[in-house]
Amino acid sequence: MNTRIFPVVAMVAVFGLGGLQVSAQSLSSARENNEHVRSWNAFAEALLRVHRYRLATRKIHETERLGGYARMPDFYREIEYHDADSGRLLSRIRWEREHPGNAHTVEAFFYDKHGRVSVDYLAAYLPGFRNAPIQTLINVHYYDDELHAFRQFDASGNTIFERCQGDYFDRPIDISLDDGNIPPSPERVSNDIYVICFGFLPLTADRFLKPTALVPAIIETGPTTAGDGTTGEHLERRIADLSREIAASPNIARLYARRGRDLFLLNRLDDAIADFTQAIQLDDGLDAAYFGRGMAFGRIGELDKGIGDLTVFLRRNPKSSLAYTKRGVRYIWKTDFERARKDLEMAVVLDNANAEAHDDLGVALAQLGKIDEALRHLRKAKALEPGYQKVHHNLAMVYYMTDDLDRALSAVDDSLRLRPENRSSLLLRGTILEGLGRHAEATAVRERAEFLPQGNWSERSAIR
């Protein structure tokens, strides 16, 4: 059993008929509460929509077993749906055997970039009662070194459980709190420990109540995302949550660092820098704040300050491929291509699967005139991340620099297939078509590009 998902697994275990006691009065109340019925059924359907979308867009490996209860043996078929490439559990559904289209319980799992469960969901019906789910759970997770915490809500947004386990500076932590003890009294859990465990978790479930919001591709309409798949609306809500926590606990450095990160994602760079600076003043050992401030300084053009902060981070974290990549990008922005090359070479030594570093190293090498080496790293980046638009653009640029116009046109067309309205790639395509003697097409492409806005800042550099 995958221990990363123990909160939901533990809660599912209570569904044995002898273990879950529900009175007739509570069932009657659920039937009478139309809004409750509507919203909880919508929640369960949203989980199934996420499940169906994943089946349609990923290669899935399934495992199956039969299960049931004391008086209802083999009541359901439990199927686990794993991503065939990563092996991660995406969903677990118990389908009723007599009514195969009825989901008895539905679970869905979302992961962070480190492969850890970040949010997991559950909706469960009582056998024979399909009016509405009898239980819904939303577990939102937080990890900090050796600590793992989660806050649990139901689909109505009520906070119902909190748990924190692990070690904090060699001090064992094991806290479990039900809704009647949240927040706990200082005698039960000190305020400092409570904030360390739960301070980064959202106070409300608002942005998690619609599971489909975590998969923007299946939302018919919605707000613009902040570049990482998180919507701007969600970030604003998270910032509001953090602001309330900071007002209550103004001396917790990690709260400022977390809010600074979200402000950075919204491109509110001056505010982000202020928060990262406050975090550093409160705790100079908070490496994440140096990393975040280094990123933000670079974005506003304060390149030396940005490089300085990333250098502090790298002194403390010398095996961070990501930090070498980001410092290398800032050297590219300074046109210091030799220093950029050294940082980016270190980045790929530390992580040869770092597509961004290979691409940016290709940029630096091309600017240094090392074309064959540049092409080798750009092709590596393309192989690692075929959907990475910028690498196709950069390949096209290098092919153009070497007068290989046919390959240049093919590469820039690959770039435009991924982002048809990318102004830089359209202008490059016009230049390549001009070189091929296709003047009318070149003029049409350039005219189209002129009506498009300049691109936003990108951490992934292009050859100019």
GROMACS .gro file of C-alpha atoms in nm:
model
  464
    1MET     CA    1   0.000   0.000   0.000
    2ASN     CA    2   0.125   0.343  -0.093
    3THR     CA    3   0.192   0.524   0.235
    4ARG     CA    4   0.174   0.863   0.066
    5ILE     CA    5  -0.205   0.834   0.055
    6PHE     CA    6  -0.268   0.705   0.405
    7PRO     CA    7  -0.519   0.979   0.502
    8VAL     CA    8  -0.775   0.869   0.243
    9VAL     CA    9  -0.697   0.499   0.283
   10ALA     CA   10  -0.755   0.530   0.656
   11MET     CA   11  -1.084   0.711   0.608
   12VAL     CA   12  -1.212   0.463   0.348
   13ALA     CA   13  -1.162   0.185   0.602
   14VAL     CA   14  -1.455   0.313   0.809
   15PHE     CA   15  -1.704   0.218   0.540
   16GLY     CA   16  -1.761  -0.134   0.669
   17LEU     CA   17  -2.132  -0.167   0.747
   18GLY     CA   18  -2.059  -0.238   1.109
   19GLY     CA   19  -1.813   0.051   1.140
   20LEU     CA   20  -2.007   0.346   1.001
   21GLN     CA   21  -2.313   0.430   1.209
   22VAL     CA   22  -2.564   0.660   1.035
   23SER     CA   23  -2.905   0.720   1.188
   24ALA     CA   24  -3.229   0.730   0.991
   25GLN     CA   25  -3.268   1.086   1.112
   26SER     CA   26  -2.937   1.193   0.956
   27LEU     CA   27  -3.029   1.027   0.627
   28SER     CA   28  -3.366   1.203   0.631
   29SER     CA   29  -3.193   1.533   0.700
   30ALA     CA   30  -2.965   1.479   0.401
   31ARG     CA   31  -3.264   1.414   0.177
   32GLU     CA   32  -3.437   1.730   0.295
   33ASN     CA   33  -3.131   1.947   0.246
   34ASN     CA   34  -3.150   1.999  -0.129
   35GLU     CA   35  -2.844   2.220  -0.144
   36HIS     CA   36  -2.638   1.963   0.041
   37VAL     CA   37  -2.760   1.688  -0.193
   38ARG     CA   38  -2.692   1.899  -0.500
   39SER     CA   39  -2.344   2.014  -0.401
   40TRP     CA   40  -2.223   1.676  -0.277
   41ASN     CA   41  -2.349   1.497  -0.587
   42ALA     CA   42  -2.182   1.764  -0.803
   43PHE     CA   43  -1.860   1.704  -0.611
   44ALA     CA   44  -1.876   1.328  -0.677
   45GLU     CA   45  -1.951   1.389  -1.045
   46ALA     CA   46  -1.655   1.628  -1.069
   47LEU     CA   47  -1.427   1.354  -0.937
   48LEU     CA   48  -1.560   1.122  -1.207
   49ARG     CA   49  -1.501   1.391  -1.470
   50VAL     CA   50  -1.138   1.416  -1.360
   51HIS     CA   51  -1.115   1.038  -1.376
   52ARG     CA   52  -1.267   1.019  -1.726
   53TYR     CA   53  -1.039   1.296  -1.854
   54ARG     CA   54  -0.732   1.113  -1.729
   55LEU     CA   55  -0.848   0.790  -1.892
   56ALA     CA   56  -0.881   0.976  -2.221
   57THR     CA   57  -0.546   1.158  -2.207
   58ARG     CA   58  -0.303   0.918  -2.038
   59LYS     CA   59  -0.182   0.565  -2.072
   60ILE     CA   60  -0.335   0.384  -1.773
   61HIS     CA   61  -0.243   0.063  -1.590
   62GLU     CA   62  -0.528  -0.093  -1.390
   63THR     CA   63  -0.533  -0.332  -1.096
   64GLU     CA   64  -0.855  -0.485  -0.964
   65ARG     CA   65  -0.991  -0.673  -0.665
   66LEU     CA   66  -1.335  -0.768  -0.531
   67GLY     CA   67  -1.456  -0.638  -0.196
   68GLY     CA   68  -1.764  -0.608   0.018
   69TYR     CA   69  -1.908  -0.614   0.367
   70ALA     CA   70  -2.020  -0.871   0.622
   71ARG     CA   71  -2.369  -0.912   0.480
   72MET     CA   72  -2.283  -0.796   0.129
   73PRO     CA   73  -1.980  -0.994   0.008
   74ASP     CA   74  -1.834  -0.900  -0.330
   75PHE     CA   75  -2.048  -0.584  -0.336
   76TYR     CA   76  -1.795  -0.390  -0.543
   77ARG     CA   77  -1.506  -0.412  -0.788
   78GLU     CA   78  -1.225  -0.189  -0.664
   79ILE     CA   79  -1.009  -0.068  -0.954
   80GLU     CA   80  -0.692   0.134  -0.909
   81TYR     CA   81  -0.592   0.345  -1.208
   82HIS     CA   82  -0.219   0.418  -1.228
   83ASP     CA   83  -0.034   0.640  -1.472
   84ALA     CA   84   0.155   0.383  -1.677
   85ASP     CA   85   0.461   0.607  -1.718
   86SER     CA   86   0.510   0.736  -1.363
   87GLY     CA   87   0.333   0.455  -1.174
   88ARG     CA   88   0.143   0.713  -0.968
   89LEU     CA   89  -0.202   0.626  -0.845
   90LEU     CA   90  -0.444   0.864  -1.016
   91SER     CA   91  -0.778   0.730  -0.893
   92ARG     CA   92  -0.933   0.446  -0.703
   93ILE     CA   93  -1.298   0.361  -0.766
   94ARG     CA   94  -1.525   0.098  -0.615
   95TRP     CA   95  -1.785   0.011  -0.878
   96GLU     CA   96  -2.105  -0.165  -0.768
   97ARG     CA   97  -2.111  -0.514  -0.920
   98GLU     CA   98  -2.488  -0.531  -0.967
   99HIS     CA   99  -2.499  -0.178  -1.113
  100PRO     CA  100  -2.164  -0.140  -1.293
  101GLY     CA  101  -2.221   0.226  -1.377
  102ASN     CA  102  -2.259   0.325  -1.010
  103ALA     CA  103  -1.947   0.439  -0.830
  104HIS     CA  104  -1.972   0.333  -0.465
  105THR     CA  105  -1.661   0.532  -0.369
  106VAL     CA  106  -1.440   0.760  -0.579
  107GLU     CA  107  -1.091   0.880  -0.490
  108ALA     CA  108  -0.867   1.108  -0.697
  109PHE     CA  109  -0.505   1.207  -0.635
  110PHE     CA  110  -0.301   1.508  -0.742
  111TYR     CA  111   0.077   1.534  -0.707
  112ASP     CA  112   0.337   1.806  -0.670
  113LYS     CA  113   0.650   1.833  -0.883
  114HIS     CA  114   0.835   1.605  -0.638
  115GLY     CA  115   0.584   1.324  -0.686
  116ARG     CA  116   0.420   1.373  -0.346
  117VAL     CA  117   0.043   1.380  -0.302
  118SER     CA  118  -0.058   1.747  -0.280
  119VAL     CA  119  -0.437   1.711  -0.277
  120ASP     CA  120  -0.654   1.399  -0.260
  121TYR     CA  121  -1.030   1.359  -0.272
  122LEU     CA  122  -1.295   1.108  -0.168
  123ALA     CA  123  -1.669   1.078  -0.226
  124ALA     CA  124  -1.853   0.772  -0.090
  125TYR     CA  125  -2.211   0.647  -0.094
  126LEU     CA  126  -2.375   0.407   0.149
  127PRO     CA  127  -2.471   0.077  -0.014
  128GLY     CA  128  -2.826   0.110  -0.140
  129PHE     CA  129  -2.845   0.487  -0.084
  130ARG     CA  130  -2.775   0.697  -0.396
  131ASN     CA  131  -2.946   1.020  -0.292
  132ALA     CA  132  -2.612   1.183  -0.209
  133PRO     CA  133  -2.266   1.079  -0.089
  134ILE     CA  134  -2.263   1.004   0.282
  135GLN     CA  135  -1.904   1.128   0.312
  136THR     CA  136  -1.682   1.365   0.116
  137LEU     CA  137  -1.319   1.446   0.195
  138ILE     CA  138  -1.066   1.694   0.065
  139ASN     CA  139  -0.714   1.645   0.203
  140VAL     CA  140  -0.466   1.927   0.132
  141HIS     CA  141  -0.105   1.835   0.209
  142TYR     CA  142   0.208   2.026   0.310
  143TYR     CA  143   0.565   1.898   0.335
  144ASP     CA  144   0.863   2.064   0.505
  145ASP     CA  145   1.178   1.855   0.524
  146GLU     CA  146   1.082   1.571   0.760
  147LEU     CA  147   0.732   1.701   0.837
  148HIS     CA  148   0.412   1.603   0.656
  149ALA     CA  149   0.085   1.773   0.745
  150PHE     CA  150  -0.261   1.778   0.594
  151ARG     CA  151  -0.582   1.965   0.659
  152GLN     CA  152  -0.907   1.786   0.581
  153PHE     CA  153  -1.231   1.945   0.465
  154ASP     CA  154  -1.563   1.812   0.343
  155ALA     CA  155  -1.730   1.918   0.019
  156SER     CA  156  -1.930   2.184   0.206
  157GLY     CA  157  -1.604   2.351   0.307
  158ASN     CA  158  -1.607   2.247   0.673
  159THR     CA  159  -1.272   2.176   0.837
  160ILE     CA  160  -1.303   1.833   0.996
  161PHE     CA  161  -0.954   1.703   1.071
  162GLU     CA  162  -0.584   1.798   1.082
  163ARG     CA  163  -0.276   1.582   1.114
  164CYS     CA  164   0.099   1.649   1.132
  165GLN     CA  165   0.369   1.384   1.161
  166GLY     CA  166   0.746   1.372   1.134
  167ASP     CA  167   1.050   1.534   1.293
  168TYR     CA  168   1.123   1.901   1.352
  169PHE     CA  169   1.489   1.956   1.441
  170ASP     CA  170   1.502   1.597   1.574
  171ARG     CA  171   1.188   1.655   1.779
  172PRO     CA  172   0.920   1.395   1.695
  173ILE     CA  173   0.583   1.546   1.601
  174ASP     CA  174   0.256   1.353   1.592
  175ILE     CA  175  -0.056   1.571   1.611
  176SER     CA  176  -0.412   1.467   1.527
  177LEU     CA  177  -0.695   1.717   1.572
  178ASP     CA  178  -1.064   1.674   1.503
  179ASP     CA  179  -1.297   1.962   1.426
  180GLY     CA  180  -1.380   2.028   1.791
  181ASN     CA  181  -1.012   2.095   1.868
  182ILE     CA  182  -0.917   2.317   1.570
  183PRO     CA  183  -0.736   2.536   1.647
  184PRO     CA  184  -0.605   2.357   1.958
  185SER     CA  185  -0.556   2.513   2.296
  186PRO     CA  186  -0.194   2.621   2.371
  187GLU     CA  187  -0.189   2.359   2.648
  188ARG     CA  188  -0.246   2.085   2.392
  189VAL     CA  189  -0.024   2.213   2.107
  190SER     CA  190   0.204   2.516   2.133
  191ASN     CA  191   0.127   2.798   1.890
  192ASP     CA  192   0.474   2.779   1.734
  193ILE     CA  193   0.445   2.407   1.658
  194TYR     CA  194   0.092   2.451   1.529
  195VAL     CA  195   0.204   2.722   1.285
  196ILE     CA  196   0.508   2.519   1.176
  197CYS     CA  197   0.284   2.222   1.097
  198PHE     CA  198  -0.025   2.390   0.957
  199GLY     CA  199   0.075   2.751   0.885
  200PHE     CA  200   0.122   2.695   0.509
  201LEU     CA  201  -0.205   2.508   0.462
  202PRO     CA  202  -0.512   2.699   0.339
  203LEU     CA  203  -0.759   2.805   0.603
  204THR     CA  204  -1.053   2.742   0.372
  205ALA     CA  205  -1.133   2.479   0.110
  206ASP     CA  206  -1.268   2.734  -0.139
  207ARG     CA  207  -1.021   2.672  -0.420
  208PHE     CA  208  -1.039   2.293  -0.381
  209LEU     CA  209  -1.417   2.249  -0.374
  210LYS     CA  210  -1.426   2.190  -0.750
  211PRO     CA  211  -1.176   1.912  -0.828
  212THR     CA  212  -1.194   1.995  -1.200
  213ALA     CA  213  -1.030   2.332  -1.121
  214LEU     CA  214  -0.704   2.140  -1.067
  215VAL     CA  215  -0.723   2.021  -1.429
  216PRO     CA  216  -0.769   2.346  -1.627
  217ALA     CA  217  -0.796   2.159  -1.958
  218ILE     CA  218  -1.138   2.019  -1.866
  219ILE     CA  219  -1.289   2.345  -1.748
  220GLU     CA  220  -1.506   2.490  -2.024
  221THR     CA  221  -1.452   2.848  -1.915
  222GLY     CA  222  -1.242   3.000  -1.640
  223PRO     CA  223  -0.987   3.264  -1.542
  224THR     CA  224  -0.644   3.292  -1.692
  225THR     CA  225  -0.374   3.083  -1.527
  226ALA     CA  226  -0.062   3.223  -1.363
  227GLY     CA  227   0.176   3.022  -1.577
  228ASP     CA  228   0.204   2.709  -1.364
  229GLY     CA  229  -0.154   2.585  -1.409
  230THR     CA  230  -0.274   2.764  -1.095
  231THR     CA  231  -0.537   3.025  -1.174
  232GLY     CA  232  -0.483   3.387  -1.078
  233GLU     CA  233  -0.808   3.372  -0.882
  234HIS     CA  234  -0.676   3.080  -0.679
  235LEU     CA  235  -0.350   3.259  -0.610
  236GLU     CA  236  -0.535   3.568  -0.492
  237ARG     CA  237  -0.737   3.357  -0.251
  238ARG     CA  238  -0.424   3.185  -0.124
  239ILE     CA  239  -0.256   3.523  -0.074
  240ALA     CA  240  -0.561   3.640   0.124
  241ASP     CA  241  -0.538   3.328   0.341
  242LEU     CA  242  -0.169   3.388   0.403
  243SER     CA  243  -0.227   3.755   0.481
  244ARG     CA  244  -0.470   3.657   0.754
  245GLU     CA  245  -0.219   3.409   0.895
  246ILE     CA  246   0.057   3.674   0.885
  247ALA     CA  247  -0.167   3.920   1.068
  248ALA     CA  248  -0.218   3.659   1.340
  249SER     CA  249   0.149   3.546   1.350
  250PRO     CA  250   0.364   3.829   1.208
  251ASN     CA  251   0.698   3.679   1.308
  252ILE     CA  252   0.679   3.353   1.110
  253ALA     CA  253   0.930   3.387   0.826
  254ARG     CA  254   0.792   3.097   0.622
  255LEU     CA  255   0.455   3.269   0.586
  256TYR     CA  256   0.617   3.567   0.413
  257ALA     CA  257   0.821   3.335   0.190
  258ARG     CA  258   0.508   3.146   0.087
  259ARG     CA  259   0.314   3.465   0.014
  260GLY     CA  260   0.615   3.602  -0.174
  261ARG     CA  261   0.612   3.296  -0.398
  262ASP     CA  262   0.244   3.345  -0.484
  263LEU     CA  263   0.297   3.716  -0.547
  264PHE     CA  264   0.583   3.622  -0.779
  265LEU     CA  265   0.353   3.387  -0.972
  266LEU     CA  266   0.111   3.678  -1.018
  267ASN     CA  267   0.401   3.893  -1.144
  268ARG     CA  268   0.359   4.132  -0.849
  269LEU     CA  269   0.734   4.142  -0.826
  270ASP     CA  270   0.792   4.442  -0.597
  271ASP     CA  271   0.549   4.299  -0.342
  272ALA     CA  272   0.716   3.959  -0.373
  273ILE     CA  273   1.058   4.110  -0.309
  274ALA     CA  274   0.926   4.289  -0.001
  275ASP     CA  275   0.790   3.963   0.139
  276PHE     CA  276   1.106   3.767   0.065
  277THR     CA  277   1.313   4.042   0.226
  278GLN     CA  278   1.096   4.033   0.538
  279ALA     CA  279   1.133   3.655   0.552
  280ILE     CA  280   1.513   3.688   0.533
  281GLN     CA  281   1.516   3.952   0.807
  282LEU     CA  282   1.317   3.720   1.032
  283ASP     CA  283   1.519   3.410   0.943
  284ASP     CA  284   1.842   3.449   0.747
  285GLY     CA  285   1.862   3.072   0.721
  286LEU     CA  286   1.547   3.048   0.508
  287ASP     CA  287   1.706   2.945   0.180
  288ALA     CA  288   1.376   2.949  -0.011
  289ALA     CA  289   1.346   3.323   0.049
  290TYR     CA  290   1.689   3.388  -0.105
  291PHE     CA  291   1.593   3.174  -0.404
  292GLY     CA  292   1.260   3.353  -0.448
  293ARG     CA  293   1.407   3.700  -0.413
  294GLY     CA  294   1.682   3.612  -0.660
  295MET     CA  295   1.418   3.508  -0.911
  296ALA     CA  296   1.216   3.825  -0.859
  297PHE     CA  297   1.515   4.062  -0.876
  298GLY     CA  298   1.607   3.906  -1.210
  299ARG     CA  299   1.258   3.959  -1.347
  300ILE     CA  300   1.263   4.333  -1.271
  301GLY     CA  301   1.606   4.371  -1.431
  302GLU     CA  302   1.808   4.392  -1.107
  303LEU     CA  303   2.031   4.117  -1.242
  304ASP     CA  304   2.328   4.159  -1.009
  305LYS     CA  305   2.104   4.151  -0.702
  306GLY     CA  306   1.928   3.846  -0.837
  307ILE     CA  307   2.255   3.668  -0.905
  308GLY     CA  308   2.376   3.761  -0.557
  309ASP     CA  309   2.074   3.601  -0.388
  310LEU     CA  310   2.095   3.288  -0.604
  311THR     CA  311   2.465   3.266  -0.517
  312VAL     CA  312   2.377   3.263  -0.145
  313PHE     CA  313   2.127   2.986  -0.215
  314LEU     CA  314   2.385   2.786  -0.413
  315ARG     CA  315   2.649   2.814  -0.141
  316ARG     CA  316   2.401   2.645   0.089
  317ASN     CA  317   2.252   2.411  -0.173
  318PRO     CA  318   2.541   2.325  -0.407
  319LYS     CA  319   2.357   2.031  -0.565
  320SER     CA  320   2.058   2.232  -0.688
  321SER     CA  321   2.039   2.191  -1.064
  322LEU     CA  322   1.743   2.429  -1.069
  323ALA     CA  323   1.934   2.711  -0.898
  324TYR     CA  324   2.230   2.677  -1.136
  325THR     CA  325   1.983   2.691  -1.423
  326LYS     CA  326   1.818   3.008  -1.296
  327ARG     CA  327   2.148   3.181  -1.224
  328GLY     CA  328   2.270   3.080  -1.570
  329VAL     CA  329   1.959   3.236  -1.727
  330ARG     CA  330   2.035   3.563  -1.549
  331TYR     CA  331   2.388   3.558  -1.684
  332ILE     CA  332   2.237   3.512  -2.031
  333TRP     CA  333   2.020   3.817  -1.969
  334LYS     CA  334   2.341   4.004  -1.879
  335THR     CA  335   2.497   3.871  -2.204
  336ASP     CA  336   2.771   3.713  -1.989
  337PHE     CA  337   2.754   3.393  -2.191
  338GLU     CA  338   3.073   3.237  -2.054
  339ARG     CA  339   2.951   3.249  -1.694
  340ALA     CA  340   2.611   3.130  -1.815
  341ARG     CA  341   2.777   2.835  -1.986
  342LYS     CA  342   2.958   2.731  -1.667
  343ASP     CA  343   2.642   2.746  -1.455
  344LEU     CA  344   2.432   2.559  -1.710
  345GLU     CA  345   2.696   2.291  -1.760
  346MET     CA  346   2.692   2.236  -1.383
  347ALA     CA  347   2.311   2.219  -1.396
  348VAL     CA  348   2.313   1.934  -1.649
  349VAL     CA  349   2.592   1.753  -1.464
  350LEU     CA  350   2.372   1.757  -1.153
  351ASP     CA  351   2.060   1.658  -1.348
  352ASN     CA  352   2.102   1.537  -1.703
  353ALA     CA  353   1.722   1.523  -1.740
  354ASN     CA  354   1.690   1.899  -1.681
  355ALA     CA  355   1.543   2.003  -2.019
  356GLU     CA  356   1.543   2.372  -1.931
  357ALA     CA  357   1.915   2.366  -1.852
  358HIS     CA  358   1.998   2.184  -2.178
  359ASP     CA  359   1.798   2.441  -2.374
  360ASP     CA  360   1.954   2.741  -2.203
  361LEU     CA  361   2.299   2.586  -2.236
  362GLY     CA  362   2.228   2.555  -2.608
  363VAL     CA  363   2.146   2.928  -2.613
  364ALA     CA  364   2.470   3.022  -2.435
  365LEU     CA  365   2.682   2.796  -2.657
  366ALA     CA  366   2.522   2.931  -2.974
  367GLN     CA  367   2.597   3.286  -2.861
  368LEU     CA  368   2.958   3.176  -2.801
  369GLY     CA  369   2.975   3.036  -3.157
  370LYS     CA  370   2.988   2.671  -3.045
  371ILE     CA  371   2.717   2.561  -3.285
  372ASP     CA  372   2.766   2.183  -3.282
  373GLU     CA  373   2.759   2.173  -2.901
  374ALA     CA  374   2.458   2.404  -2.897
  375LEU     CA  375   2.264   2.175  -3.131
  376ARG     CA  376   2.352   1.872  -2.920
  377HIS     CA  377   2.203   2.027  -2.606
  378LEU     CA  378   1.901   2.170  -2.785
  379ARG     CA  379   1.821   1.830  -2.935
  380LYS     CA  380   1.860   1.674  -2.590
  381ALA     CA  381   1.613   1.927  -2.448
  382LYS     CA  382   1.368   1.848  -2.728
  383ALA     CA  383   1.397   1.474  -2.660
  384LEU     CA  384   1.339   1.529  -2.288
  385GLU     CA  385   1.044   1.765  -2.329
  386PRO     CA  386   0.887   1.750  -2.678
  387GLY     CA  387   0.612   1.993  -2.578
  388TYR     CA  388   0.861   2.263  -2.477
  389GLN     CA  389   0.788   2.538  -2.731
  390LYS     CA  390   1.097   2.750  -2.674
  391VAL     CA  391   1.342   2.473  -2.762
  392HIS     CA  392   1.183   2.437  -3.107
  393HIS     CA  393   1.222   2.813  -3.156
  394ASN     CA  394   1.586   2.799  -3.046
  395LEU     CA  395   1.660   2.505  -3.276
  396ALA     CA  396   1.508   2.700  -3.563
  397MET     CA  397   1.730   2.997  -3.478
  398VAL     CA  398   2.049   2.789  -3.473
  399TYR     CA  399   1.959   2.620  -3.801
  400TYR     CA  400   1.897   2.966  -3.947
  401MET     CA  401   2.236   3.086  -3.817
  402THR     CA  402   2.401   2.796  -4.003
  403ASP     CA  403   2.197   2.863  -4.321
  404ASP     CA  404   2.012   2.531  -4.288
  405LEU     CA  405   1.684   2.695  -4.385
  406ASP     CA  406   1.478   2.382  -4.450
  407ARG     CA  407   1.546   2.248  -4.101
  408ALA     CA  408   1.495   2.595  -3.960
  409LEU     CA  409   1.150   2.617  -4.118
  410SER     CA  410   1.054   2.271  -3.989
  411ALA     CA  411   1.166   2.361  -3.635
  412VAL     CA  412   0.985   2.694  -3.626
  413ASP     CA  413   0.670   2.527  -3.756
  414ASP     CA  414   0.699   2.282  -3.463
  415SER     CA  415   0.721   2.583  -3.232
  416LEU     CA  416   0.411   2.741  -3.383
  417ARG     CA  417   0.213   2.419  -3.361
  418LEU     CA  418   0.260   2.443  -2.986
  419ARG     CA  419   0.195   2.819  -2.965
  420PRO     CA  420   0.037   2.946  -3.287
  421GLU     CA  421   0.029   3.310  -3.174
  422ASN     CA  422   0.390   3.333  -3.053
  423ARG     CA  423   0.513   3.663  -3.195
  424SER     CA  424   0.885   3.581  -3.185
  425SER     CA  425   0.839   3.252  -3.369
  426LEU     CA  426   0.614   3.413  -3.630
  427LEU     CA  427   0.874   3.682  -3.697
  428LEU     CA  428   1.145   3.417  -3.720
  429ARG     CA  429   0.932   3.218  -3.963
  430GLY     CA  430   0.897   3.530  -4.177
  431THR     CA  431   1.274   3.575  -4.182
  432ILE     CA  432   1.331   3.210  -4.276
  433LEU     CA  433   1.070   3.227  -4.555
  434GLU     CA  434   1.242   3.541  -4.685
  435GLY     CA  435   1.569   3.348  -4.697
  436LEU     CA  436   1.398   3.071  -4.892
  437GLY     CA  437   1.271   3.323  -5.147
  438ARG     CA  438   0.908   3.286  -5.042
  439HIS     CA  439   0.857   3.662  -5.017
  440ALA     CA  440   0.477   3.684  -5.027
  441GLU     CA  441   0.443   3.427  -4.748
  442ALA     CA  442   0.709   3.606  -4.546
  443THR     CA  443   0.524   3.937  -4.574
  444ALA     CA  444   0.193   3.780  -4.468
  445VAL     CA  445   0.350   3.616  -4.162
  446ARG     CA  446   0.521   3.938  -4.054
  447GLU     CA  447   0.200   4.137  -4.090
  448ARG     CA  448   0.022   3.883  -3.873
  449ALA     CA  449   0.297   3.899  -3.610
  450GLU     CA  450   0.288   4.279  -3.590
  451PHE     CA  451  -0.064   4.269  -3.447
  452LEU     CA  452   0.040   4.039  -3.162
  453PRO     CA  453   0.173   4.158  -2.824
  454GLN     CA  454   0.530   4.112  -2.713
  455GLY     CA  455   0.579   3.794  -2.509
  456ASN     CA  456   0.587   3.791  -2.132
  457TRP     CA  457   0.904   3.737  -1.932
  458SER     CA  458   1.024   3.381  -1.962
  459GLU     CA  459   1.275   3.196  -1.750
  460ARG     CA  460   1.350   2.994  -2.062
  461SER     CA  461   1.575   3.206  -2.280
  462ALA     CA  462   1.561   3.240  -2.655
  463ILE     CA  463   1.843   3.309  -2.894
  464ARG     CA  464   1.832   3.664  -3.024
   0.00000   0.00000   0.00000
